[in-house]
Short mmCIF file of N, CA and C in Angstrom, two decimals:
data_model
loop_
_atom_site.label_atom_id
_atom_site.label_comp_id
_atom_site.label_asym_id
_atom_site.label_seq_id
_atom_site.Cartn_x
_atom_site.Cartn_y
_atom_site.Cartn_z
N MET A 19 -13.43 200.48 125.39
CA MET A 19 -14.43 201.20 124.61
C MET A 19 -15.24 200.17 123.83
N LYS A 20 -16.47 199.98 124.23
CA LYS A 20 -17.33 199.03 123.56
C LYS A 20 -18.50 199.77 122.94
N PHE A 21 -18.80 199.44 121.71
CA PHE A 21 -19.88 200.13 121.01
C PHE A 21 -21.18 199.38 121.24
N ALA A 22 -22.26 200.10 121.34
CA ALA A 22 -23.56 199.52 121.60
C ALA A 22 -24.01 198.69 120.41
N LYS A 23 -24.09 197.39 120.62
CA LYS A 23 -24.52 196.48 119.55
C LYS A 23 -25.94 196.82 119.09
N VAL A 24 -26.76 197.24 120.04
CA VAL A 24 -28.15 197.60 119.71
C VAL A 24 -28.15 198.79 118.75
N GLU A 25 -27.27 199.76 118.99
CA GLU A 25 -27.21 200.93 118.12
C GLU A 25 -26.76 200.54 116.71
N VAL A 26 -25.75 199.66 116.64
CA VAL A 26 -25.26 199.21 115.33
C VAL A 26 -26.37 198.48 114.58
N GLU A 27 -27.08 197.60 115.27
CA GLU A 27 -28.17 196.87 114.63
C GLU A 27 -29.28 197.83 114.19
N GLY A 28 -29.53 198.86 114.99
CA GLY A 28 -30.54 199.88 114.63
C GLY A 28 -30.15 200.63 113.36
N ILE A 29 -28.87 200.94 113.23
CA ILE A 29 -28.38 201.63 112.03
C ILE A 29 -28.57 200.73 110.81
N LYS A 30 -28.21 199.45 110.97
CA LYS A 30 -28.37 198.50 109.86
C LYS A 30 -29.83 198.36 109.47
N LEU A 31 -30.70 198.32 110.46
CA LEU A 31 -32.14 198.22 110.20
C LEU A 31 -32.64 199.46 109.46
N ALA A 32 -32.15 200.63 109.87
CA ALA A 32 -32.59 201.89 109.27
C ALA A 32 -32.23 201.97 107.78
N VAL A 33 -31.10 201.39 107.40
CA VAL A 33 -30.69 201.47 105.98
C VAL A 33 -31.00 200.18 105.21
N SER A 34 -31.64 199.22 105.87
CA SER A 34 -31.87 197.92 105.22
C SER A 34 -32.70 198.02 103.95
N LYS A 35 -33.67 198.93 103.93
CA LYS A 35 -34.49 199.10 102.72
C LYS A 35 -33.60 199.50 101.54
N PHE A 36 -32.70 200.44 101.77
CA PHE A 36 -31.80 200.87 100.71
C PHE A 36 -30.81 199.77 100.36
N TYR A 37 -30.35 199.05 101.38
CA TYR A 37 -29.35 198.00 101.15
C TYR A 37 -29.89 196.93 100.22
N LYS A 38 -31.17 196.57 100.39
CA LYS A 38 -31.77 195.52 99.57
C LYS A 38 -32.03 195.99 98.15
N THR A 39 -32.40 197.26 97.99
CA THR A 39 -32.78 197.75 96.66
C THR A 39 -31.65 198.48 95.94
N ASP A 40 -30.79 199.15 96.69
CA ASP A 40 -29.73 199.94 96.07
C ASP A 40 -28.55 200.07 97.04
N ALA A 41 -27.64 199.11 96.97
CA ALA A 41 -26.50 199.07 97.90
C ALA A 41 -25.65 200.34 97.81
N LEU A 42 -25.55 200.92 96.62
CA LEU A 42 -24.75 202.15 96.48
C LEU A 42 -25.39 203.31 97.23
N GLN A 43 -26.71 203.38 97.22
CA GLN A 43 -27.42 204.42 97.98
C GLN A 43 -27.21 204.21 99.48
N CYS A 44 -27.26 202.97 99.91
CA CYS A 44 -27.03 202.63 101.32
C CYS A 44 -25.62 203.07 101.72
N ARG A 45 -24.65 202.76 100.90
CA ARG A 45 -23.26 203.14 101.16
C ARG A 45 -23.14 204.65 101.28
N LYS A 46 -23.78 205.37 100.36
CA LYS A 46 -23.73 206.83 100.35
C LYS A 46 -24.35 207.41 101.63
N ILE A 47 -25.49 206.87 102.04
CA ILE A 47 -26.18 207.35 103.24
C ILE A 47 -25.29 207.17 104.47
N LEU A 48 -24.69 206.00 104.61
CA LEU A 48 -23.83 205.75 105.77
C LEU A 48 -22.61 206.66 105.78
N LEU A 49 -21.97 206.83 104.62
CA LEU A 49 -20.80 207.70 104.56
C LEU A 49 -21.16 209.16 104.87
N GLU A 50 -22.32 209.60 104.40
CA GLU A 50 -22.77 210.96 104.70
C GLU A 50 -23.09 211.12 106.19
N SER A 51 -23.65 210.08 106.80
CA SER A 51 -23.95 210.12 108.23
C SER A 51 -22.67 210.21 109.05
N ILE A 52 -21.67 209.45 108.65
CA ILE A 52 -20.38 209.49 109.34
C ILE A 52 -19.78 210.88 109.24
N GLN A 53 -19.83 211.46 108.05
CA GLN A 53 -19.28 212.80 107.86
C GLN A 53 -20.07 213.84 108.66
N TRP A 54 -21.39 213.71 108.70
CA TRP A 54 -22.22 214.64 109.46
C TRP A 54 -21.86 214.59 110.95
N LEU A 55 -21.68 213.37 111.49
CA LEU A 55 -21.31 213.23 112.90
C LEU A 55 -19.92 213.80 113.17
N ARG A 56 -19.03 213.61 112.22
CA ARG A 56 -17.66 214.14 112.35
C ARG A 56 -17.70 215.67 112.35
N ASP A 57 -18.48 216.25 111.45
CA ASP A 57 -18.61 217.71 111.40
C ASP A 57 -19.26 218.25 112.68
N ARG A 58 -20.24 217.53 113.18
CA ARG A 58 -20.90 217.93 114.42
C ARG A 58 -19.90 217.92 115.59
N TYR A 59 -19.03 216.91 115.59
CA TYR A 59 -18.00 216.86 116.64
C TYR A 59 -17.09 218.08 116.55
N GLU A 60 -16.73 218.47 115.33
CA GLU A 60 -15.86 219.64 115.15
C GLU A 60 -16.50 220.90 115.72
N ARG A 61 -17.83 221.02 115.62
CA ARG A 61 -18.53 222.19 116.14
C ARG A 61 -18.73 222.13 117.65
N LEU A 62 -19.16 220.96 118.16
CA LEU A 62 -19.59 220.86 119.56
C LEU A 62 -18.59 220.19 120.49
N LYS A 63 -17.63 219.47 119.91
CA LYS A 63 -16.59 218.76 120.69
C LYS A 63 -17.18 217.75 121.68
N GLU A 64 -18.24 217.06 121.28
CA GLU A 64 -18.84 216.03 122.12
C GLU A 64 -18.35 214.66 121.66
N GLU A 65 -17.67 213.93 122.56
CA GLU A 65 -17.13 212.62 122.21
C GLU A 65 -18.20 211.64 121.76
N GLU A 66 -19.41 211.83 122.22
CA GLU A 66 -20.51 210.95 121.85
C GLU A 66 -20.70 210.90 120.33
N ASP A 67 -20.46 212.04 119.66
CA ASP A 67 -20.59 212.08 118.19
C ASP A 67 -19.54 211.18 117.54
N LEU A 68 -18.33 211.13 118.09
CA LEU A 68 -17.28 210.26 117.55
C LEU A 68 -17.66 208.79 117.75
N LYS A 69 -18.19 208.47 118.91
CA LYS A 69 -18.59 207.09 119.18
C LYS A 69 -19.73 206.67 118.26
N LYS A 70 -20.66 207.59 117.99
CA LYS A 70 -21.76 207.28 117.06
C LYS A 70 -21.23 207.10 115.64
N ALA A 71 -20.24 207.91 115.26
CA ALA A 71 -19.63 207.75 113.94
C ALA A 71 -18.99 206.36 113.82
N LEU A 72 -18.35 205.91 114.89
CA LEU A 72 -17.75 204.56 114.87
C LEU A 72 -18.82 203.48 114.79
N CYS A 73 -19.97 203.70 115.42
CA CYS A 73 -21.09 202.75 115.30
C CYS A 73 -21.57 202.68 113.85
N HIS A 74 -21.65 203.82 113.20
CA HIS A 74 -22.05 203.85 111.79
C HIS A 74 -21.01 203.11 110.94
N MET A 75 -19.72 203.29 111.26
CA MET A 75 -18.66 202.59 110.52
C MET A 75 -18.74 201.08 110.75
N GLU A 76 -19.04 200.69 111.99
CA GLU A 76 -19.17 199.26 112.30
C GLU A 76 -20.33 198.67 111.49
N ALA A 77 -21.44 199.36 111.43
CA ALA A 77 -22.58 198.90 110.62
C ALA A 77 -22.17 198.82 109.15
N TYR A 78 -21.42 199.81 108.70
CA TYR A 78 -20.92 199.85 107.33
C TYR A 78 -20.12 198.58 107.02
N GLY A 79 -19.24 198.20 107.94
CA GLY A 79 -18.44 196.99 107.74
C GLY A 79 -19.27 195.73 107.79
N GLU A 80 -20.21 195.67 108.71
CA GLU A 80 -21.04 194.48 108.84
C GLU A 80 -21.96 194.29 107.65
N LEU A 81 -22.23 195.36 106.93
CA LEU A 81 -23.04 195.25 105.70
C LEU A 81 -22.19 194.85 104.49
N GLY A 82 -20.88 194.71 104.71
CA GLY A 82 -20.01 194.20 103.65
C GLY A 82 -19.26 195.25 102.87
N PHE A 83 -19.29 196.50 103.31
CA PHE A 83 -18.56 197.55 102.60
C PHE A 83 -17.10 197.57 103.04
N SER A 84 -16.26 198.19 102.24
CA SER A 84 -14.81 198.13 102.41
C SER A 84 -14.28 199.00 103.54
N TYR A 85 -13.33 198.45 104.27
CA TYR A 85 -12.63 199.18 105.33
C TYR A 85 -11.87 200.37 104.77
N ASP A 86 -11.36 200.23 103.54
CA ASP A 86 -10.60 201.33 102.92
C ASP A 86 -11.40 202.62 102.85
N ASP A 87 -12.73 202.51 102.72
CA ASP A 87 -13.58 203.70 102.62
C ASP A 87 -13.58 204.53 103.89
N VAL A 88 -13.37 203.89 105.04
CA VAL A 88 -13.47 204.60 106.32
C VAL A 88 -12.19 204.54 107.15
N LYS A 89 -11.16 203.90 106.61
CA LYS A 89 -9.94 203.65 107.38
C LYS A 89 -9.32 204.92 107.96
N ASP A 90 -9.09 205.92 107.13
CA ASP A 90 -8.44 207.15 107.60
C ASP A 90 -9.28 207.86 108.66
N GLU A 91 -10.57 207.93 108.41
CA GLU A 91 -11.48 208.58 109.35
C GLU A 91 -11.52 207.82 110.68
N ALA A 92 -11.57 206.48 110.60
CA ALA A 92 -11.61 205.67 111.82
C ALA A 92 -10.33 205.85 112.63
N GLU A 93 -9.19 205.83 111.97
CA GLU A 93 -7.92 206.00 112.68
C GLU A 93 -7.85 207.37 113.36
N GLU A 94 -8.34 208.39 112.68
CA GLU A 94 -8.35 209.73 113.26
C GLU A 94 -9.25 209.78 114.49
N ILE A 95 -10.43 209.15 114.39
CA ILE A 95 -11.36 209.13 115.52
C ILE A 95 -10.77 208.34 116.69
N PHE A 96 -10.16 207.21 116.41
CA PHE A 96 -9.53 206.43 117.47
C PHE A 96 -8.43 207.23 118.16
N GLY A 97 -7.70 208.02 117.37
CA GLY A 97 -6.68 208.88 117.95
C GLY A 97 -7.28 209.92 118.89
N LEU A 98 -8.38 210.53 118.46
CA LEU A 98 -9.05 211.53 119.30
C LEU A 98 -9.61 210.91 120.59
N LEU A 99 -10.06 209.66 120.49
CA LEU A 99 -10.61 208.97 121.66
C LEU A 99 -9.53 208.25 122.47
N GLU A 100 -8.29 208.32 121.98
CA GLU A 100 -7.15 207.66 122.63
C GLU A 100 -7.41 206.17 122.85
N ALA A 101 -7.91 205.51 121.82
CA ALA A 101 -8.21 204.08 121.88
C ALA A 101 -6.92 203.27 121.76
N ASP A 102 -6.87 202.14 122.46
CA ASP A 102 -5.68 201.30 122.39
C ASP A 102 -5.73 200.36 121.18
N LYS A 103 -4.63 199.61 120.97
CA LYS A 103 -4.51 198.73 119.80
C LYS A 103 -5.59 197.67 119.77
N GLU A 104 -5.93 197.12 120.93
CA GLU A 104 -6.93 196.05 120.98
C GLU A 104 -8.30 196.53 120.48
N VAL A 105 -8.68 197.73 120.85
CA VAL A 105 -9.96 198.30 120.41
C VAL A 105 -9.94 198.48 118.89
N ARG A 106 -8.82 198.96 118.37
CA ARG A 106 -8.70 199.16 116.92
C ARG A 106 -8.75 197.83 116.17
N LYS A 107 -8.05 196.81 116.71
CA LYS A 107 -8.06 195.49 116.08
C LYS A 107 -9.46 194.91 116.06
N GLU A 108 -10.14 195.00 117.18
CA GLU A 108 -11.50 194.47 117.27
C GLU A 108 -12.43 195.18 116.29
N PHE A 109 -12.25 196.47 116.14
CA PHE A 109 -13.07 197.25 115.21
C PHE A 109 -12.85 196.78 113.77
N ARG A 110 -11.58 196.59 113.37
CA ARG A 110 -11.27 196.16 112.00
C ARG A 110 -11.89 194.82 111.66
N ARG A 111 -12.09 193.99 112.66
CA ARG A 111 -12.63 192.65 112.42
C ARG A 111 -14.05 192.68 111.87
N HIS A 112 -14.77 193.79 112.06
CA HIS A 112 -16.13 193.90 111.52
C HIS A 112 -16.12 193.99 110.00
N PHE A 113 -14.96 194.25 109.42
CA PHE A 113 -14.85 194.40 107.98
C PHE A 113 -14.29 193.14 107.32
N CYS A 114 -14.00 192.12 108.10
CA CYS A 114 -13.34 190.92 107.58
C CYS A 114 -14.18 189.68 107.83
N GLU A 115 -14.26 188.85 106.83
CA GLU A 115 -14.82 187.52 107.03
C GLU A 115 -13.74 186.69 107.72
N LYS A 116 -14.12 185.91 108.72
CA LYS A 116 -13.14 185.11 109.46
C LYS A 116 -13.00 183.74 108.80
N ILE A 117 -11.76 183.35 108.54
CA ILE A 117 -11.47 182.07 107.89
C ILE A 117 -10.44 181.32 108.73
N VAL A 118 -10.75 180.09 109.12
CA VAL A 118 -9.77 179.22 109.79
C VAL A 118 -8.95 178.59 108.67
N VAL A 119 -7.63 178.76 108.72
CA VAL A 119 -6.80 178.33 107.59
C VAL A 119 -6.63 176.81 107.56
N ASN A 120 -6.82 176.29 106.37
CA ASN A 120 -6.44 174.94 105.99
C ASN A 120 -6.27 174.98 104.47
N LYS A 121 -5.74 173.93 103.91
CA LYS A 121 -5.40 173.96 102.47
C LYS A 121 -6.62 174.23 101.60
N THR A 122 -7.74 173.64 101.90
CA THR A 122 -8.93 173.82 101.07
C THR A 122 -9.41 175.26 101.09
N ARG A 123 -9.50 175.84 102.29
CA ARG A 123 -10.02 177.22 102.41
C ARG A 123 -9.08 178.24 101.77
N VAL A 124 -7.78 178.08 101.99
CA VAL A 124 -6.83 179.04 101.41
C VAL A 124 -6.82 178.89 99.89
N ASN A 125 -6.89 177.66 99.41
CA ASN A 125 -6.95 177.43 97.96
C ASN A 125 -8.18 178.11 97.37
N ARG A 126 -9.31 178.04 98.08
CA ARG A 126 -10.55 178.68 97.63
C ARG A 126 -10.40 180.20 97.60
N LEU A 127 -9.69 180.76 98.59
CA LEU A 127 -9.46 182.21 98.61
C LEU A 127 -8.66 182.66 97.39
N LEU A 128 -7.68 181.86 97.02
CA LEU A 128 -6.83 182.23 95.88
C LEU A 128 -7.54 182.03 94.54
N GLY A 129 -8.48 181.11 94.49
CA GLY A 129 -9.26 180.92 93.26
C GLY A 129 -8.46 180.29 92.13
N ARG A 130 -8.89 180.57 90.90
CA ARG A 130 -8.22 180.01 89.73
C ARG A 130 -6.84 180.64 89.59
N TRP A 131 -5.84 179.82 89.45
CA TRP A 131 -4.45 180.25 89.43
C TRP A 131 -3.89 180.00 88.04
N ASN A 132 -3.33 181.02 87.43
CA ASN A 132 -2.71 180.88 86.11
C ASN A 132 -1.48 179.98 86.23
N PRO A 133 -1.44 178.86 85.48
CA PRO A 133 -0.32 177.92 85.63
C PRO A 133 1.00 178.45 85.07
N ALA A 134 0.94 179.48 84.23
CA ALA A 134 2.18 179.99 83.62
C ALA A 134 2.66 181.30 84.22
N ARG A 135 1.74 182.18 84.53
CA ARG A 135 2.11 183.51 85.05
C ARG A 135 1.72 183.60 86.53
N HIS A 136 2.70 183.54 87.41
CA HIS A 136 2.40 183.60 88.83
C HIS A 136 3.65 183.93 89.63
N SER A 137 3.43 184.34 90.88
CA SER A 137 4.56 184.63 91.77
C SER A 137 5.14 183.34 92.32
N MET A 138 4.31 182.32 92.46
CA MET A 138 4.73 180.98 92.87
C MET A 138 3.59 180.02 92.56
N ARG A 139 3.90 178.74 92.52
CA ARG A 139 2.86 177.75 92.26
C ARG A 139 1.78 177.86 93.33
N ILE A 140 0.55 177.53 92.98
CA ILE A 140 -0.54 177.68 93.93
C ILE A 140 -0.33 176.84 95.19
N SER A 141 0.17 175.62 95.03
CA SER A 141 0.40 174.78 96.21
C SER A 141 1.45 175.41 97.13
N ASP A 142 2.47 176.04 96.54
CA ASP A 142 3.49 176.73 97.35
C ASP A 142 2.91 177.97 98.03
N ALA A 143 2.04 178.69 97.33
CA ALA A 143 1.41 179.88 97.91
C ALA A 143 0.51 179.48 99.08
N VAL A 144 -0.27 178.41 98.91
CA VAL A 144 -1.15 177.93 99.99
C VAL A 144 -0.32 177.54 101.21
N ASP A 145 0.74 176.77 100.98
CA ASP A 145 1.60 176.34 102.09
C ASP A 145 2.27 177.53 102.77
N ASP A 146 2.70 178.52 101.98
CA ASP A 146 3.37 179.71 102.52
C ASP A 146 2.41 180.51 103.40
N ILE A 147 1.18 180.68 102.95
CA ILE A 147 0.18 181.43 103.71
C ILE A 147 -0.13 180.72 105.02
N ILE A 148 -0.36 179.42 104.96
CA ILE A 148 -0.67 178.65 106.18
C ILE A 148 0.50 178.71 107.16
N ARG A 149 1.72 178.55 106.66
CA ARG A 149 2.90 178.59 107.53
C ARG A 149 3.03 179.95 108.20
N LYS A 150 2.89 181.03 107.44
CA LYS A 150 3.04 182.37 108.01
C LYS A 150 1.95 182.69 109.03
N VAL A 151 0.74 182.26 108.76
CA VAL A 151 -0.35 182.49 109.71
C VAL A 151 -0.13 181.66 110.97
N THR A 152 0.25 180.40 110.81
CA THR A 152 0.48 179.52 111.95
C THR A 152 1.63 180.01 112.83
N GLU A 153 2.71 180.46 112.18
CA GLU A 153 3.88 180.93 112.94
C GLU A 153 3.75 182.39 113.35
N GLN A 154 2.69 183.08 112.87
CA GLN A 154 2.50 184.51 113.13
C GLN A 154 3.73 185.31 112.73
N LYS A 155 4.25 184.99 111.55
CA LYS A 155 5.43 185.67 111.02
C LYS A 155 5.03 187.06 110.53
N GLU A 156 5.41 188.08 111.29
CA GLU A 156 4.99 189.46 110.97
C GLU A 156 5.60 189.94 109.67
N GLY A 157 4.82 190.73 108.93
CA GLY A 157 5.27 191.31 107.68
C GLY A 157 4.17 191.30 106.65
N ILE A 158 4.53 191.72 105.44
CA ILE A 158 3.58 191.77 104.34
C ILE A 158 4.09 190.86 103.23
N SER A 159 3.21 190.01 102.72
CA SER A 159 3.55 189.11 101.61
C SER A 159 2.58 189.35 100.47
N LEU A 160 3.10 189.30 99.26
CA LEU A 160 2.29 189.53 98.07
C LEU A 160 2.24 188.24 97.26
N TYR A 161 1.07 187.87 96.79
CA TYR A 161 0.87 186.69 95.95
C TYR A 161 0.06 187.14 94.74
N HIS A 162 0.44 186.66 93.57
CA HIS A 162 -0.29 187.09 92.38
C HIS A 162 -0.17 186.07 91.26
N CYS A 163 -1.10 186.17 90.32
CA CYS A 163 -1.03 185.38 89.09
C CYS A 163 -1.75 186.14 87.98
N GLY A 164 -1.50 185.71 86.76
CA GLY A 164 -2.09 186.36 85.60
C GLY A 164 -1.19 187.47 85.07
N ARG A 165 -1.70 188.17 84.08
CA ARG A 165 -0.86 189.23 83.51
C ARG A 165 -0.90 190.48 84.38
N LYS A 166 0.14 191.26 84.26
CA LYS A 166 0.26 192.47 85.07
C LYS A 166 -0.60 193.56 84.46
N LEU A 167 -1.46 194.17 85.29
CA LEU A 167 -2.36 195.21 84.82
C LEU A 167 -1.79 196.60 85.05
N VAL A 168 -1.09 196.78 86.17
CA VAL A 168 -0.53 198.08 86.52
C VAL A 168 0.90 197.89 87.00
N GLU A 169 1.80 198.66 86.48
CA GLU A 169 3.21 198.61 86.87
C GLU A 169 3.45 199.61 87.99
N ASP A 170 3.94 199.10 89.13
CA ASP A 170 4.25 199.99 90.26
C ASP A 170 5.35 199.36 91.10
N GLY A 171 6.52 199.19 90.49
CA GLY A 171 7.63 198.55 91.19
C GLY A 171 7.25 197.13 91.55
N GLU A 172 7.54 196.74 92.79
CA GLU A 172 7.18 195.40 93.25
C GLU A 172 5.70 195.28 93.59
N ASP A 173 5.03 196.41 93.80
CA ASP A 173 3.64 196.40 94.21
C ASP A 173 2.66 196.59 93.07
N GLY A 174 2.91 196.00 91.93
CA GLY A 174 2.00 196.15 90.80
C GLY A 174 0.66 195.49 91.07
N LEU A 175 -0.21 195.54 90.08
CA LEU A 175 -1.51 194.91 90.17
C LEU A 175 -1.61 193.90 89.04
N TRP A 176 -1.90 192.65 89.41
CA TRP A 176 -2.06 191.59 88.44
C TRP A 176 -3.53 191.22 88.34
N GLU A 177 -3.85 190.31 87.43
CA GLU A 177 -5.24 189.88 87.28
C GLU A 177 -5.80 189.34 88.60
N HIS A 178 -4.96 188.69 89.38
CA HIS A 178 -5.32 188.20 90.71
C HIS A 178 -4.19 188.59 91.65
N THR A 179 -4.47 189.53 92.55
CA THR A 179 -3.45 190.05 93.47
C THR A 179 -3.96 189.90 94.90
N PHE A 180 -3.10 189.34 95.75
CA PHE A 180 -3.46 189.10 97.15
C PHE A 180 -2.34 189.59 98.05
N ARG A 181 -2.71 190.20 99.17
CA ARG A 181 -1.72 190.70 100.11
C ARG A 181 -2.04 190.14 101.50
N LEU A 182 -1.05 189.53 102.11
CA LEU A 182 -1.19 189.01 103.47
C LEU A 182 -0.37 189.91 104.39
N GLN A 183 -1.03 190.48 105.39
CA GLN A 183 -0.33 191.32 106.36
C GLN A 183 -0.54 190.74 107.74
N ILE A 184 0.57 190.40 108.39
CA ILE A 184 0.52 189.88 109.75
C ILE A 184 1.19 190.90 110.66
N GLN A 185 0.41 191.38 111.61
CA GLN A 185 0.90 192.41 112.51
C GLN A 185 0.16 192.29 113.85
N ASP A 186 0.88 192.39 114.93
CA ASP A 186 0.30 192.34 116.28
C ASP A 186 -0.59 191.11 116.48
N GLY A 187 -0.15 189.97 115.96
CA GLY A 187 -0.90 188.73 116.15
C GLY A 187 -2.15 188.61 115.32
N GLU A 188 -2.30 189.46 114.31
CA GLU A 188 -3.49 189.47 113.46
C GLU A 188 -3.07 189.28 112.00
N ALA A 189 -3.70 188.32 111.33
CA ALA A 189 -3.39 188.04 109.92
C ALA A 189 -4.56 188.49 109.05
N ILE A 190 -4.35 189.56 108.28
CA ILE A 190 -5.38 190.07 107.38
C ILE A 190 -4.98 189.72 105.95
N PHE A 191 -5.87 189.04 105.25
CA PHE A 191 -5.65 188.65 103.87
C PHE A 191 -6.54 189.52 102.99
N HIS A 192 -5.93 190.25 102.05
CA HIS A 192 -6.66 191.20 101.22
C HIS A 192 -6.67 190.71 99.78
N ASP A 193 -7.86 190.43 99.26
CA ASP A 193 -8.04 190.14 97.84
C ASP A 193 -8.14 191.51 97.18
N VAL A 194 -7.04 191.99 96.62
CA VAL A 194 -6.93 193.37 96.15
C VAL A 194 -7.89 193.65 95.00
N ASN A 195 -7.98 192.75 94.04
CA ASN A 195 -8.82 193.00 92.87
C ASN A 195 -10.30 193.10 93.21
N ASN A 196 -10.75 192.32 94.19
CA ASN A 196 -12.16 192.34 94.59
C ASN A 196 -12.39 193.18 95.84
N ASN A 197 -11.31 193.77 96.37
CA ASN A 197 -11.35 194.62 97.56
C ASN A 197 -12.11 193.95 98.70
N GLN A 198 -11.73 192.69 98.99
CA GLN A 198 -12.32 191.95 100.10
C GLN A 198 -11.23 191.61 101.10
N TYR A 199 -11.61 191.66 102.38
CA TYR A 199 -10.67 191.38 103.46
C TYR A 199 -11.12 190.15 104.23
N TYR A 200 -10.14 189.37 104.68
CA TYR A 200 -10.39 188.18 105.47
C TYR A 200 -9.46 188.17 106.66
N LEU A 201 -9.97 187.76 107.80
CA LEU A 201 -9.15 187.57 108.98
C LEU A 201 -8.82 186.09 109.03
N LEU A 202 -7.53 185.75 108.88
CA LEU A 202 -7.12 184.35 108.87
C LEU A 202 -6.76 183.92 110.29
N LEU A 203 -7.36 182.83 110.72
CA LEU A 203 -7.16 182.32 112.07
C LEU A 203 -6.49 180.96 112.03
N LYS A 204 -5.59 180.72 112.98
CA LYS A 204 -4.97 179.40 113.12
C LYS A 204 -6.04 178.45 113.65
N GLU A 205 -5.93 177.18 113.29
CA GLU A 205 -6.93 176.21 113.74
C GLU A 205 -6.98 176.12 115.25
N GLU A 206 -5.84 176.09 115.94
CA GLU A 206 -5.87 175.98 117.40
C GLU A 206 -6.41 177.24 118.04
N THR A 207 -6.19 178.43 117.42
CA THR A 207 -6.75 179.68 117.95
C THR A 207 -8.27 179.63 117.87
N HIS A 208 -8.75 179.13 116.75
CA HIS A 208 -10.20 179.01 116.56
C HIS A 208 -10.78 178.03 117.59
N ALA A 209 -10.10 176.92 117.82
CA ALA A 209 -10.58 175.92 118.78
C ALA A 209 -10.58 176.49 120.19
N GLU A 210 -9.58 177.32 120.54
CA GLU A 210 -9.51 177.92 121.87
C GLU A 210 -10.67 178.87 122.10
N ASN A 211 -11.09 179.58 121.03
CA ASN A 211 -12.16 180.57 121.17
C ASN A 211 -13.55 179.95 121.11
N CYS A 212 -13.62 178.69 120.77
CA CYS A 212 -14.92 178.03 120.65
C CYS A 212 -15.30 177.42 122.00
N ASN A 213 -16.50 177.68 122.46
CA ASN A 213 -16.95 177.14 123.74
C ASN A 213 -17.70 175.84 123.57
N CYS A 214 -17.57 175.24 122.37
CA CYS A 214 -18.29 173.98 122.12
C CYS A 214 -17.50 172.82 122.75
N ARG A 215 -18.17 171.98 123.50
CA ARG A 215 -17.48 170.82 124.09
C ARG A 215 -18.40 169.63 124.05
#
């Protein structure tokens, strides 16, 4: 299942005026369009409406909006279209900036680290993230520093909270406080995908 890149670019072009002047209005328009297509599918049962809704979601991600806003709807649509894991993984990548891991880049992702209040020293956190991404060690890891803002067992929210989830060969790094997602790539994986010689 491949979405028409031309259609996605057309959607982005259609909302570009709003995106430049009022990003919240752009976000609202796209979410309403997705809902309208979903409602239309419920009435007419045409799969084309679901595919168009996914194109709108892809444009939404490429404009920098959060996957969390459309995650449940996207999963439901993929279920209705009986999409496989690879299609779902590829779709999620439109919501993530791709980062090839090395110490400098991971350190930059973590930002300023509180030297007294933290889950581990920043150098240890950087090394742990690189090791887990390189070894593709599946699971969820939490990294944090600063004072605790919200108490919720082990999953609280700190001034700087980061979650690394590695699943099915994909490493997603979530900056929880800024609600930004990154796809972390191993250096050799990045080199294999590059056609530069």
